[in-house]
Amino acid sequence: MTFSSSYVCVTCGTNTPADASGAPLATCIICDEPRQYVRSSGQEWTTLDSLKSAGKHTNTFTPTEADPENLISISTSPSFAIGQRGILVRTPKGNILWDCITYIDEETVARIKELGGLKAIVISHPHYYSCLKEWSDAFGGIPVYTHTNDKKWVQRPADNHIFWEGTSIDLLDGEIKVLCPGGHFDGSSLLLWNKNLLVADTMMVAASRRSVSFMYSFPNYWPLPPQDVKTVWKTVRPYEFDNILGAWVGKDIVGNGRNIVHESAKLYTQYCGHDTAKYYGSDAEELSFD
Ligand SMILES: [Zn+2]
Ligand SMILES: [Zn+2]
């Protein structure tokens, strides 16, 4: 396996092409905007090759509480950059990787192949674009799906990169549904499979694992407007789901997930100082509100 010599941002983990001279860019476009941050020490870059040759990192496969057989977290140890997980979704119609991580090595590829391989990669939003092209290439150029609303943030598209459009898309003959309520990013997406809702940063599973929250920026503490939170609820409202799987290993809510999103959206709106009844009255009122 060969990797490119593009540069990986050590803060967000995004692989970014070098400039015309082969040097890294002055800033990372993912970090140098209000939802992320540049470290006080300034912009730092590494490469995937140097991460591999340093030998400090490995990827860990962790069965989830929601479905230990078929939903498996893949995360890097010790943690790198944002530290998110990818989730291997194993379905009767093939496997999908939900979200992506920077680090990939031969052991990771071999382990995923033992677990049934990969048919596609679906990424929720730009913070997790990471090394999407390297992951796609490692599995024979499988398609990578990201929402077209976030196209400008894709630094290194996969050879088979699909910018999907609209509010939902069905994959694997309808086995998997991906929804786009936006909010955190214009193309922020969710994955729905077998009564599990995989939420990435579209909503954040709280430390209590009894509620979720919503933010435009998590590290910079910018809240999401209540009408955007309402759009997230309206997007998931038609679907039955029990479990909510967040962006990090262990950030899972097992059971009662749909009700928890509804109640959390109402509490969020109240705590932001808005009239909750205006946004969340009767079911009829909820659907008519824009
Ligand atoms: Zn960055
Ligand atoms: Zn994010």
PDB file of C-alpha atoms and ligand atoms in Angstrom:
ATOM      1  CA  MET A   1       0.000   0.000   0.000  1.00  0.00           C
ATOM      2  CA  THR A   2       1.322   3.454  -0.879  1.00  0.00           C
ATOM      3  CA  PHE A   3       0.194   6.752   0.593  1.00  0.00           C
ATOM      4  CA  SER A   4       0.441  10.235  -0.789  1.00  0.00           C
ATOM      5  CA  SER A   5       2.773  12.818   0.673  1.00  0.00           C
ATOM      6  CA  SER A   6       0.017  15.340   1.293  1.00  0.00           C
ATOM      7  CA  TYR A   7      -0.114  16.868   4.762  1.00  0.00           C
ATOM      8  CA  VAL A   8      -2.333  15.942   7.705  1.00  0.00           C
ATOM      9  CA  CYS A   9      -3.461  18.709  10.078  1.00  0.00           C
ATOM     10  CA  VAL A  10      -2.603  17.583  13.606  1.00  0.00           C
ATOM     11  CA  THR A  11      -5.608  19.452  15.070  1.00  0.00           C
ATOM     12  CA  CYS A  12      -8.428  18.124  12.877  1.00  0.00           C
ATOM     13  CA  GLY A  13      -6.737  15.206  11.093  1.00  0.00           C
ATOM     14  CA  THR A  14      -7.700  16.364   7.589  1.00  0.00           C
ATOM     15  CA  ASN A  15      -5.386  15.301   4.790  1.00  0.00           C
ATOM     16  CA  THR A  16      -4.711  18.340   2.587  1.00  0.00           C
ATOM     17  CA  PRO A  17      -2.785  18.653  -0.690  1.00  0.00           C
ATOM     18  CA  ALA A  18       0.585  20.383  -0.583  1.00  0.00           C
ATOM     19  CA  ASP A  19       1.033  23.695  -2.379  1.00  0.00           C
ATOM     20  CA  ALA A  20       2.695  23.932  -5.791  1.00  0.00           C
ATOM     21  CA  SER A  21       6.156  23.761  -4.231  1.00  0.00           C
ATOM     22  CA  GLY A  22       5.336  20.662  -2.210  1.00  0.00           C
ATOM     23  CA  ALA A  23       5.122  22.558   1.089  1.00  0.00           C
ATOM     24  CA  PRO A  24       2.119  22.420   3.418  1.00  0.00           C
ATOM     25  CA  LEU A  25      -0.410  25.249   3.251  1.00  0.00           C
ATOM     26  CA  ALA A  26      -0.137  28.129   5.734  1.00  0.00           C
ATOM     27  CA  THR A  27      -3.463  27.192   7.332  1.00  0.00           C
ATOM     28  CA  CYS A  28      -5.909  24.305   7.393  1.00  0.00           C
ATOM     29  CA  ILE A  29      -9.237  25.480   5.976  1.00  0.00           C
ATOM     30  CA  ILE A  30     -11.151  23.106   8.270  1.00  0.00           C
ATOM     31  CA  CYS A  31      -9.509  24.562  11.408  1.00  0.00           C
ATOM     32  CA  ASP A  32      -9.247  28.202  10.337  1.00  0.00           C
ATOM     33  CA  GLU A  33     -12.977  28.931  10.608  1.00  0.00           C
ATOM     34  CA  PRO A  34     -15.378  29.564  13.517  1.00  0.00           C
ATOM     35  CA  ARG A  35     -16.333  25.930  14.217  1.00  0.00           C
ATOM     36  CA  GLN A  36     -12.740  24.783  14.753  1.00  0.00           C
ATOM     37  CA  TYR A  37      -9.571  26.401  16.012  1.00  0.00           C
ATOM     38  CA  VAL A  38      -5.841  26.705  15.403  1.00  0.00           C
ATOM     39  CA  ARG A  39      -3.709  25.728  18.383  1.00  0.00           C
ATOM     40  CA  SER A  40      -1.913  28.513  20.244  1.00  0.00           C
ATOM     41  CA  SER A  41       1.372  27.066  18.960  1.00  0.00           C
ATOM     42  CA  GLY A  42       0.204  27.693  15.395  1.00  0.00           C
ATOM     43  CA  GLN A  43      -0.699  25.477  12.478  1.00  0.00           C
ATOM     44  CA  GLU A  44       1.033  22.096  12.600  1.00  0.00           C
ATOM     45  CA  TRP A  45       1.135  19.396   9.967  1.00  0.00           C
ATOM     46  CA  THR A  46       2.324  15.821   9.777  1.00  0.00           C
ATOM     47  CA  THR A  47       1.909  13.117   7.154  1.00  0.00           C
ATOM     48  CA  LEU A  48       0.223   9.760   7.207  1.00  0.00           C
ATOM     49  CA  ASP A  49       3.541   8.101   6.320  1.00  0.00           C
ATOM     50  CA  SER A  50       5.310   9.700   9.282  1.00  0.00           C
ATOM     51  CA  LEU A  51       2.462   8.680  11.598  1.00  0.00           C
ATOM     52  CA  LYS A  52       2.854   5.107  10.388  1.00  0.00           C
ATOM     53  CA  SER A  53       6.638   5.035  10.583  1.00  0.00           C
ATOM     54  CA  ALA A  54       6.602   6.489  14.112  1.00  0.00           C
ATOM     55  CA  GLY A  55       4.765   3.353  15.183  1.00  0.00           C
ATOM     56  CA  LYS A  56       2.933   5.070  18.035  1.00  0.00           C
ATOM     57  CA  HIS A  57      -0.602   4.564  16.766  1.00  0.00           C
ATOM     58  CA  THR A  58      -2.819   1.582  16.178  1.00  0.00           C
ATOM     59  CA  ASN A  59      -6.507   1.295  15.420  1.00  0.00           C
ATOM     60  CA  THR A  60      -8.770  -0.355  17.945  1.00  0.00           C
ATOM     61  CA  PHE A  61     -11.986  -2.225  17.142  1.00  0.00           C
ATOM     62  CA  THR A  62     -14.592  -1.914  19.888  1.00  0.00           C
ATOM     63  CA  PRO A  63     -18.006  -3.607  19.758  1.00  0.00           C
ATOM     64  CA  THR A  64     -20.780  -1.140  20.552  1.00  0.00           C
ATOM     65  CA  GLU A  65     -23.275  -1.710  23.320  1.00  0.00           C
ATOM     66  CA  ALA A  66     -26.122  -1.090  20.859  1.00  0.00           C
ATOM     67  CA  ASP A  67     -25.136  -3.984  18.574  1.00  0.00           C
ATOM     68  CA  PRO A  68     -21.802  -5.633  19.427  1.00  0.00           C
ATOM     69  CA  GLU A  69     -21.838  -7.874  16.337  1.00  0.00           C
ATOM     70  CA  ASN A  70     -22.824  -5.430  13.651  1.00  0.00           C
ATOM     71  CA  LEU A  71     -21.885  -1.933  14.843  1.00  0.00           C
ATOM     72  CA  ILE A  72     -18.175  -1.804  15.616  1.00  0.00           C
ATOM     73  CA  SER A  73     -16.263   1.340  16.555  1.00  0.00           C
ATOM     74  CA  ILE A  74     -12.909   1.918  14.877  1.00  0.00           C
ATOM     75  CA  SER A  75     -10.726   4.456  16.686  1.00  0.00           C
ATOM     76  CA  THR A  76      -7.053   5.352  16.909  1.00  0.00           C
ATOM     77  CA  SER A  77      -5.000   4.705  20.052  1.00  0.00           C
ATOM     78  CA  PRO A  78      -3.519   6.874  21.399  1.00  0.00           C
ATOM     79  CA  SER A  79      -6.068   9.398  20.234  1.00  0.00           C
ATOM     80  CA  PHE A  80      -5.132  11.536  17.234  1.00  0.00           C
ATOM     81  CA  ALA A  81      -6.546  14.994  16.307  1.00  0.00           C
ATOM     82  CA  ILE A  82     -10.296  15.193  17.086  1.00  0.00           C
ATOM     83  CA  GLY A  83     -10.287  11.576  18.216  1.00  0.00           C
ATOM     84  CA  GLN A  84     -13.581  10.538  16.653  1.00  0.00           C
ATOM     85  CA  ARG A  85     -14.510   6.987  15.740  1.00  0.00           C
ATOM     86  CA  GLY A  86     -15.612   5.463  12.493  1.00  0.00           C
ATOM     87  CA  ILE A  87     -18.390   2.897  12.849  1.00  0.00           C
ATOM     88  CA  LEU A  88     -18.346  -0.278  10.798  1.00  0.00           C
ATOM     89  CA  VAL A  89     -21.985  -1.026   9.921  1.00  0.00           C
ATOM     90  CA  ARG A  90     -22.331  -4.723   9.041  1.00  0.00           C
ATOM     91  CA  THR A  91     -25.577  -5.431   7.207  1.00  0.00           C
ATOM     92  CA  PRO A  92     -26.908  -8.471   5.318  1.00  0.00           C
ATOM     93  CA  LYS A  93     -26.341  -6.483   2.119  1.00  0.00           C
ATOM     94  CA  GLY A  94     -22.750  -5.525   2.854  1.00  0.00           C
ATOM     95  CA  ASN A  95     -20.766  -3.231   5.093  1.00  0.00           C
ATOM     96  CA  ILE A  96     -20.441   0.529   5.219  1.00  0.00           C
ATOM     97  CA  LEU A  97     -18.009   2.682   7.146  1.00  0.00           C
ATOM     98  CA  TRP A  98     -19.833   5.587   8.802  1.00  0.00           C
ATOM     99  CA  ASP A  99     -17.455   8.500   9.218  1.00  0.00           C
ATOM    100  CA  CYS A 100     -13.738   8.234   8.729  1.00  0.00           C
ATOM    101  CA  ILE A 101     -10.549   8.588  10.736  1.00  0.00           C
ATOM    102  CA  THR A 102      -7.093   9.714   9.712  1.00  0.00           C
ATOM    103  CA  TYR A 103      -4.995   6.705  10.621  1.00  0.00           C
ATOM    104  CA  ILE A 104      -5.066   3.612   8.438  1.00  0.00           C
ATOM    105  CA  ASP A 105      -2.577   0.753   8.231  1.00  0.00           C
ATOM    106  CA  GLU A 106      -2.387  -2.750   6.835  1.00  0.00           C
ATOM    107  CA  GLU A 107      -3.657  -4.311  10.082  1.00  0.00           C
ATOM    108  CA  THR A 108      -6.766  -2.141   9.968  1.00  0.00           C
ATOM    109  CA  VAL A 109      -7.517  -3.108   6.381  1.00  0.00           C
ATOM    110  CA  ALA A 110      -6.986  -6.809   7.135  1.00  0.00           C
ATOM    111  CA  ARG A 111      -9.271  -6.701  10.172  1.00  0.00           C
ATOM    112  CA  ILE A 112     -12.065  -4.986   8.241  1.00  0.00           C
ATOM    113  CA  LYS A 113     -11.755  -7.556   5.468  1.00  0.00           C
ATOM    114  CA  GLU A 114     -12.099 -10.323   8.075  1.00  0.00           C
ATOM    115  CA  LEU A 115     -15.301  -8.626   9.181  1.00  0.00           C
ATOM    116  CA  GLY A 116     -16.727  -8.655   5.660  1.00  0.00           C
ATOM    117  CA  GLY A 117     -14.955  -5.788   3.905  1.00  0.00           C
ATOM    118  CA  LEU A 118     -16.417  -2.464   2.852  1.00  0.00           C
ATOM    119  CA  LYS A 119     -18.778  -1.451   0.054  1.00  0.00           C
ATOM    120  CA  ALA A 120     -18.739   2.299   0.706  1.00  0.00           C
ATOM    121  CA  ILE A 121     -17.754   5.064   3.093  1.00  0.00           C
ATOM    122  CA  VAL A 122     -20.321   7.657   4.194  1.00  0.00           C
ATOM    123  CA  ILE A 123     -19.067  10.742   6.044  1.00  0.00           C
ATOM    124  CA  SER A 124     -21.308  12.979   8.144  1.00  0.00           C
ATOM    125  CA  HIS A 125     -19.541  16.325   7.711  1.00  0.00           C
ATOM    126  CA  PRO A 126     -16.145  18.000   7.070  1.00  0.00           C
ATOM    127  CA  HIS A 127     -14.651  17.482  10.549  1.00  0.00           C
ATOM    128  CA  TYR A 128     -14.407  13.773   9.749  1.00  0.00           C
ATOM    129  CA  TYR A 129     -13.241  13.890   6.123  1.00  0.00           C
ATOM    130  CA  SER A 130      -9.779  13.001   7.510  1.00  0.00           C
ATOM    131  CA  CYS A 131      -8.017  10.566   5.127  1.00  0.00           C
ATOM    132  CA  LEU A 132     -11.084   9.579   3.110  1.00  0.00           C
ATOM    133  CA  LYS A 133      -9.154   9.077  -0.134  1.00  0.00           C
ATOM    134  CA  GLU A 134      -6.594   6.784   1.514  1.00  0.00           C
ATOM    135  CA  TRP A 135      -9.403   4.721   3.060  1.00  0.00           C
ATOM    136  CA  SER A 136     -11.215   4.451  -0.276  1.00  0.00           C
ATOM    137  CA  ASP A 137      -8.029   3.495  -2.101  1.00  0.00           C
ATOM    138  CA  ALA A 138      -7.191   0.852   0.518  1.00  0.00           C
ATOM    139  CA  PHE A 139     -10.453  -0.937  -0.310  1.00  0.00           C
ATOM    140  CA  GLY A 140     -10.086  -0.834  -4.092  1.00  0.00           C
ATOM    141  CA  GLY A 141     -11.530   2.620  -4.714  1.00  0.00           C
ATOM    142  CA  ILE A 142     -14.912   2.139  -3.062  1.00  0.00           C
ATOM    143  CA  PRO A 143     -17.312   5.104  -3.290  1.00  0.00           C
ATOM    144  CA  VAL A 144     -17.202   7.844  -0.673  1.00  0.00           C
ATOM    145  CA  TYR A 145     -20.460   9.702  -0.023  1.00  0.00           C
ATOM    146  CA  THR A 146     -20.461  13.256   1.320  1.00  0.00           C
ATOM    147  CA  HIS A 147     -23.261  15.805   1.022  1.00  0.00           C
ATOM    148  CA  THR A 148     -22.975  18.297  -1.820  1.00  0.00           C
ATOM    149  CA  ASN A 149     -23.779  21.189   0.563  1.00  0.00           C
ATOM    150  CA  ASP A 150     -20.301  20.727   2.041  1.00  0.00           C
ATOM    151  CA  LYS A 151     -18.477  20.197  -1.243  1.00  0.00           C
ATOM    152  CA  LYS A 152     -16.221  23.233  -0.779  1.00  0.00           C
ATOM    153  CA  TRP A 153     -14.651  21.610   2.308  1.00  0.00           C
ATOM    154  CA  VAL A 154     -13.465  18.462   0.507  1.00  0.00           C
ATOM    155  CA  GLN A 155      -9.693  18.848   0.166  1.00  0.00           C
ATOM    156  CA  ARG A 156      -8.828  15.563  -1.506  1.00  0.00           C
ATOM    157  CA  PRO A 157     -11.811  13.828  -3.063  1.00  0.00           C
ATOM    158  CA  ALA A 158     -11.821  10.089  -3.571  1.00  0.00           C
ATOM    159  CA  ASP A 159     -11.507   8.844  -7.143  1.00  0.00           C
ATOM    160  CA  ASN A 160     -15.084   7.605  -6.784  1.00  0.00           C
ATOM    161  CA  HIS A 161     -16.486  10.517  -4.761  1.00  0.00           C
ATOM    162  CA  ILE A 162     -20.263  10.913  -4.700  1.00  0.00           C
ATOM    163  CA  PHE A 163     -21.621  14.302  -3.654  1.00  0.00           C
ATOM    164  CA  TRP A 164     -25.155  13.324  -2.786  1.00  0.00           C
ATOM    165  CA  GLU A 165     -28.010  15.824  -2.869  1.00  0.00           C
ATOM    166  CA  GLY A 166     -31.331  16.370  -1.149  1.00  0.00           C
ATOM    167  CA  THR A 167     -32.573  15.437   2.316  1.00  0.00           C
ATOM    168  CA  SER A 168     -32.090  11.651   2.184  1.00  0.00           C
ATOM    169  CA  ILE A 169     -30.478   8.858   0.221  1.00  0.00           C
ATOM    170  CA  ASP A 170     -30.967   5.094   0.393  1.00  0.00           C
ATOM    171  CA  LEU A 171     -27.912   2.842   0.151  1.00  0.00           C
ATOM    172  CA  LEU A 172     -27.480  -0.943  -0.178  1.00  0.00           C
ATOM    173  CA  ASP A 173     -30.930  -1.450  -1.745  1.00  0.00           C
ATOM    174  CA  GLY A 174     -32.619   0.528   0.999  1.00  0.00           C
ATOM    175  CA  GLU A 175     -30.904  -1.297   3.835  1.00  0.00           C
ATOM    176  CA  ILE A 176     -29.376   1.989   5.002  1.00  0.00           C
ATOM    177  CA  LYS A 177     -30.833   5.493   4.920  1.00  0.00           C
ATOM    178  CA  VAL A 178     -28.741   8.646   5.228  1.00  0.00           C
ATOM    179  CA  LEU A 179     -30.540  11.842   6.259  1.00  0.00           C
ATOM    180  CA  CYS A 180     -29.372  15.441   5.929  1.00  0.00           C
ATOM    181  CA  PRO A 181     -30.939  17.871   8.405  1.00  0.00           C
ATOM    182  CA  GLY A 182     -27.964  20.268   8.239  1.00  0.00           C
ATOM    183  CA  GLY A 183     -27.355  22.459  11.287  1.00  0.00           C
ATOM    184  CA  HIS A 184     -23.779  21.953  12.502  1.00  0.00           C
ATOM    185  CA  PHE A 185     -22.770  22.129   8.803  1.00  0.00           C
ATOM    186  CA  ASP A 186     -25.104  22.739   5.850  1.00  0.00           C
ATOM    187  CA  GLY A 187     -24.598  19.105   4.851  1.00  0.00           C
ATOM    188  CA  SER A 188     -24.523  17.565   8.342  1.00  0.00           C
ATOM    189  CA  SER A 189     -25.904  14.060   8.022  1.00  0.00           C
ATOM    190  CA  LEU A 190     -27.203  11.122  10.055  1.00  0.00           C
ATOM    191  CA  LEU A 191     -27.237   7.407   9.258  1.00  0.00           C
ATOM    192  CA  LEU A 192     -30.230   5.229  10.082  1.00  0.00           C
ATOM    193  CA  TRP A 193     -29.947   1.461  10.178  1.00  0.00           C
ATOM    194  CA  ASN A 194     -31.949  -1.173  11.995  1.00  0.00           C
ATOM    195  CA  LYS A 195     -33.320   1.142  14.708  1.00  0.00           C
ATOM    196  CA  ASN A 196     -29.912   2.729  15.262  1.00  0.00           C
ATOM    197  CA  LEU A 197     -29.304   6.426  14.570  1.00  0.00           C
ATOM    198  CA  LEU A 198     -25.649   7.334  14.004  1.00  0.00           C
ATOM    199  CA  VAL A 199     -25.409  11.047  14.700  1.00  0.00           C
ATOM    200  CA  ALA A 200     -21.771  12.258  14.487  1.00  0.00           C
ATOM    201  CA  ASP A 201     -21.831  15.997  15.356  1.00  0.00           C
ATOM    202  CA  THR A 202     -25.372  16.646  14.118  1.00  0.00           C
ATOM    203  CA  MET A 203     -26.249  16.051  17.749  1.00  0.00           C
ATOM    204  CA  MET A 204     -23.925  15.306  20.647  1.00  0.00           C
ATOM    205  CA  VAL A 205     -24.546  12.422  23.035  1.00  0.00           C
ATOM    206  CA  ALA A 206     -24.223  13.965  26.495  1.00  0.00           C
ATOM    207  CA  ALA A 207     -22.006  12.633  29.281  1.00  0.00           C
ATOM    208  CA  SER A 208     -25.083  11.323  31.083  1.00  0.00           C
ATOM    209  CA  ARG A 209     -26.028   9.255  27.996  1.00  0.00           C
ATOM    210  CA  ARG A 210     -29.602  10.323  28.761  1.00  0.00           C
ATOM    211  CA  SER A 211     -29.793  13.335  26.478  1.00  0.00           C
ATOM    212  CA  VAL A 212     -28.289  14.944  23.400  1.00  0.00           C
ATOM    213  CA  SER A 213     -27.298  18.516  22.640  1.00  0.00           C
ATOM    214  CA  PHE A 214     -26.803  20.584  19.523  1.00  0.00           C
ATOM    215  CA  MET A 215     -24.008  23.017  18.648  1.00  0.00           C
ATOM    216  CA  TYR A 216     -22.799  25.031  15.687  1.00  0.00           C
ATOM    217  CA  SER A 217     -19.308  24.715  17.239  1.00  0.00           C
ATOM    218  CA  PHE A 218     -18.529  22.260  20.017  1.00  0.00           C
ATOM    219  CA  PRO A 219     -14.964  23.429  20.832  1.00  0.00           C
ATOM    220  CA  ASN A 220     -15.926  27.125  20.677  1.00  0.00           C
ATOM    221  CA  TYR A 221     -19.321  26.742  22.402  1.00  0.00           C
ATOM    222  CA  TRP A 222     -21.486  28.374  19.713  1.00  0.00           C
ATOM    223  CA  PRO A 223     -25.018  27.057  20.086  1.00  0.00           C
ATOM    224  CA  LEU A 224     -27.230  26.005  17.209  1.00  0.00           C
ATOM    225  CA  PRO A 225     -30.271  28.231  16.537  1.00  0.00           C
ATOM    226  CA  PRO A 226     -33.498  26.645  17.838  1.00  0.00           C
ATOM    227  CA  GLN A 227     -35.044  26.557  14.366  1.00  0.00           C
ATOM    228  CA  ASP A 228     -32.093  24.427  13.194  1.00  0.00           C
ATOM    229  CA  VAL A 229     -32.593  22.096  16.168  1.00  0.00           C
ATOM    230  CA  LYS A 230     -36.230  21.864  15.176  1.00  0.00           C
ATOM    231  CA  THR A 231     -35.175  20.852  11.669  1.00  0.00           C
ATOM    232  CA  VAL A 232     -33.055  18.040  13.126  1.00  0.00           C
ATOM    233  CA  TRP A 233     -36.068  16.765  15.096  1.00  0.00           C
ATOM    234  CA  LYS A 234     -38.416  17.085  12.118  1.00  0.00           C
ATOM    235  CA  THR A 235     -35.923  15.123  10.000  1.00  0.00           C
ATOM    236  CA  VAL A 236     -35.755  12.138  12.356  1.00  0.00           C
ATOM    237  CA  ARG A 237     -39.349  12.330  13.592  1.00  0.00           C
ATOM    238  CA  PRO A 238     -40.833   9.972  10.929  1.00  0.00           C
ATOM    239  CA  TYR A 239     -38.475   7.136  11.874  1.00  0.00           C
ATOM    240  CA  GLU A 240     -38.468   4.586  14.663  1.00  0.00           C
ATOM    241  CA  PHE A 241     -35.088   4.248  16.323  1.00  0.00           C
ATOM    242  CA  ASP A 242     -34.015   3.066  19.753  1.00  0.00           C
ATOM    243  CA  ASN A 243     -30.278   3.684  19.933  1.00  0.00           C
ATOM    244  CA  ILE A 244     -28.181   6.790  19.304  1.00  0.00           C
ATOM    245  CA  LEU A 245     -24.479   6.390  18.505  1.00  0.00           C
ATOM    246  CA  GLY A 246     -22.379   9.541  18.854  1.00  0.00           C
ATOM    247  CA  ALA A 247     -18.999  10.564  17.517  1.00  0.00           C
ATOM    248  CA  TRP A 248     -16.766   8.897  20.136  1.00  0.00           C
ATOM    249  CA  VAL A 249     -16.344   5.390  21.492  1.00  0.00           C
ATOM    250  CA  GLY A 250     -18.805   4.855  24.338  1.00  0.00           C
ATOM    251  CA  LYS A 251     -21.000   7.832  23.418  1.00  0.00           C
ATOM    252  CA  ASP A 252     -24.020   5.618  22.920  1.00  0.00           C
ATOM    253  CA  ILE A 253     -27.583   5.867  24.150  1.00  0.00           C
ATOM    254  CA  VAL A 254     -29.188   2.427  24.253  1.00  0.00           C
ATOM    255  CA  GLY A 255     -32.988   2.468  24.152  1.00  0.00           C
ATOM    256  CA  ASN A 256     -35.652   5.188  23.991  1.00  0.00           C
ATOM    257  CA  GLY A 257     -33.592   7.159  21.478  1.00  0.00           C
ATOM    258  CA  ARG A 258     -36.384   8.822  19.523  1.00  0.00           C
ATOM    259  CA  ASN A 259     -38.071  10.126  22.652  1.00  0.00           C
ATOM    260  CA  ILE A 260     -34.717  11.344  23.983  1.00  0.00           C
ATOM    261  CA  VAL A 261     -34.085  13.434  20.841  1.00  0.00           C
ATOM    262  CA  HIS A 262     -37.551  14.979  21.135  1.00  0.00           C
ATOM    263  CA  GLU A 263     -37.228  15.791  24.842  1.00  0.00           C
ATOM    264  CA  SER A 264     -33.651  17.072  24.411  1.00  0.00           C
ATOM    265  CA  ALA A 265     -34.691  19.399  21.586  1.00  0.00           C
ATOM    266  CA  LYS A 266     -37.432  20.853  23.776  1.00  0.00           C
ATOM    267  CA  LEU A 267     -35.107  21.327  26.770  1.00  0.00           C
ATOM    268  CA  TYR A 268     -32.420  22.879  24.570  1.00  0.00           C
ATOM    269  CA  THR A 269     -34.934  25.394  23.215  1.00  0.00           C
ATOM    270  CA  GLN A 270     -36.100  26.232  26.734  1.00  0.00           C
ATOM    271  CA  TYR A 271     -32.564  26.689  28.091  1.00  0.00           C
ATOM    272  CA  CYS A 272     -31.718  28.973  25.160  1.00  0.00           C
ATOM    273  CA  GLY A 273     -34.526  31.235  26.370  1.00  0.00           C
ATOM    274  CA  HIS A 274     -37.064  30.547  23.646  1.00  0.00           C
ATOM    275  CA  ASP A 275     -40.759  29.758  23.849  1.00  0.00           C
ATOM    276  CA  THR A 276     -40.733  25.968  23.730  1.00  0.00           C
ATOM    277  CA  ALA A 277     -44.470  25.838  23.014  1.00  0.00           C
ATOM    278  CA  LYS A 278     -43.904  27.841  19.841  1.00  0.00           C
ATOM    279  CA  TYR A 279     -41.556  25.183  18.545  1.00  0.00           C
ATOM    280  CA  TYR A 280     -42.931  22.041  20.180  1.00  0.00           C
ATOM    281  CA  GLY A 281     -46.651  22.167  20.757  1.00  0.00           C
ATOM    282  CA  SER A 282     -48.992  19.408  19.693  1.00  0.00           C
ATOM    283  CA  ASP A 283     -47.803  17.004  17.029  1.00  0.00           C
ATOM    284  CA  ALA A 284     -49.838  18.927  14.445  1.00  0.00           C
ATOM    285  CA  GLU A 285     -48.198  22.190  15.454  1.00  0.00           C
ATOM    286  CA  GLU A 286     -44.761  20.597  15.242  1.00  0.00           C
ATOM    287  CA  LEU A 287     -45.252  19.559  11.656  1.00  0.00           C
ATOM    288  CA  SER A 288     -46.695  22.882  10.554  1.00  0.00           C
ATOM    289  CA  PHE A 289     -43.918  24.992  12.020  1.00  0.00           C
ATOM    290  CA  ASP A 290     -41.266  26.292   9.628  1.00  0.00           C
TER     291      ASP A 290
HETATM  292 ZN    ZN B   1      -7.240  21.243  10.600  1.00  0.00          ZN
HETATM  293 ZN    ZN B   2     -18.120  18.707  13.680  1.00  0.00          ZN
END
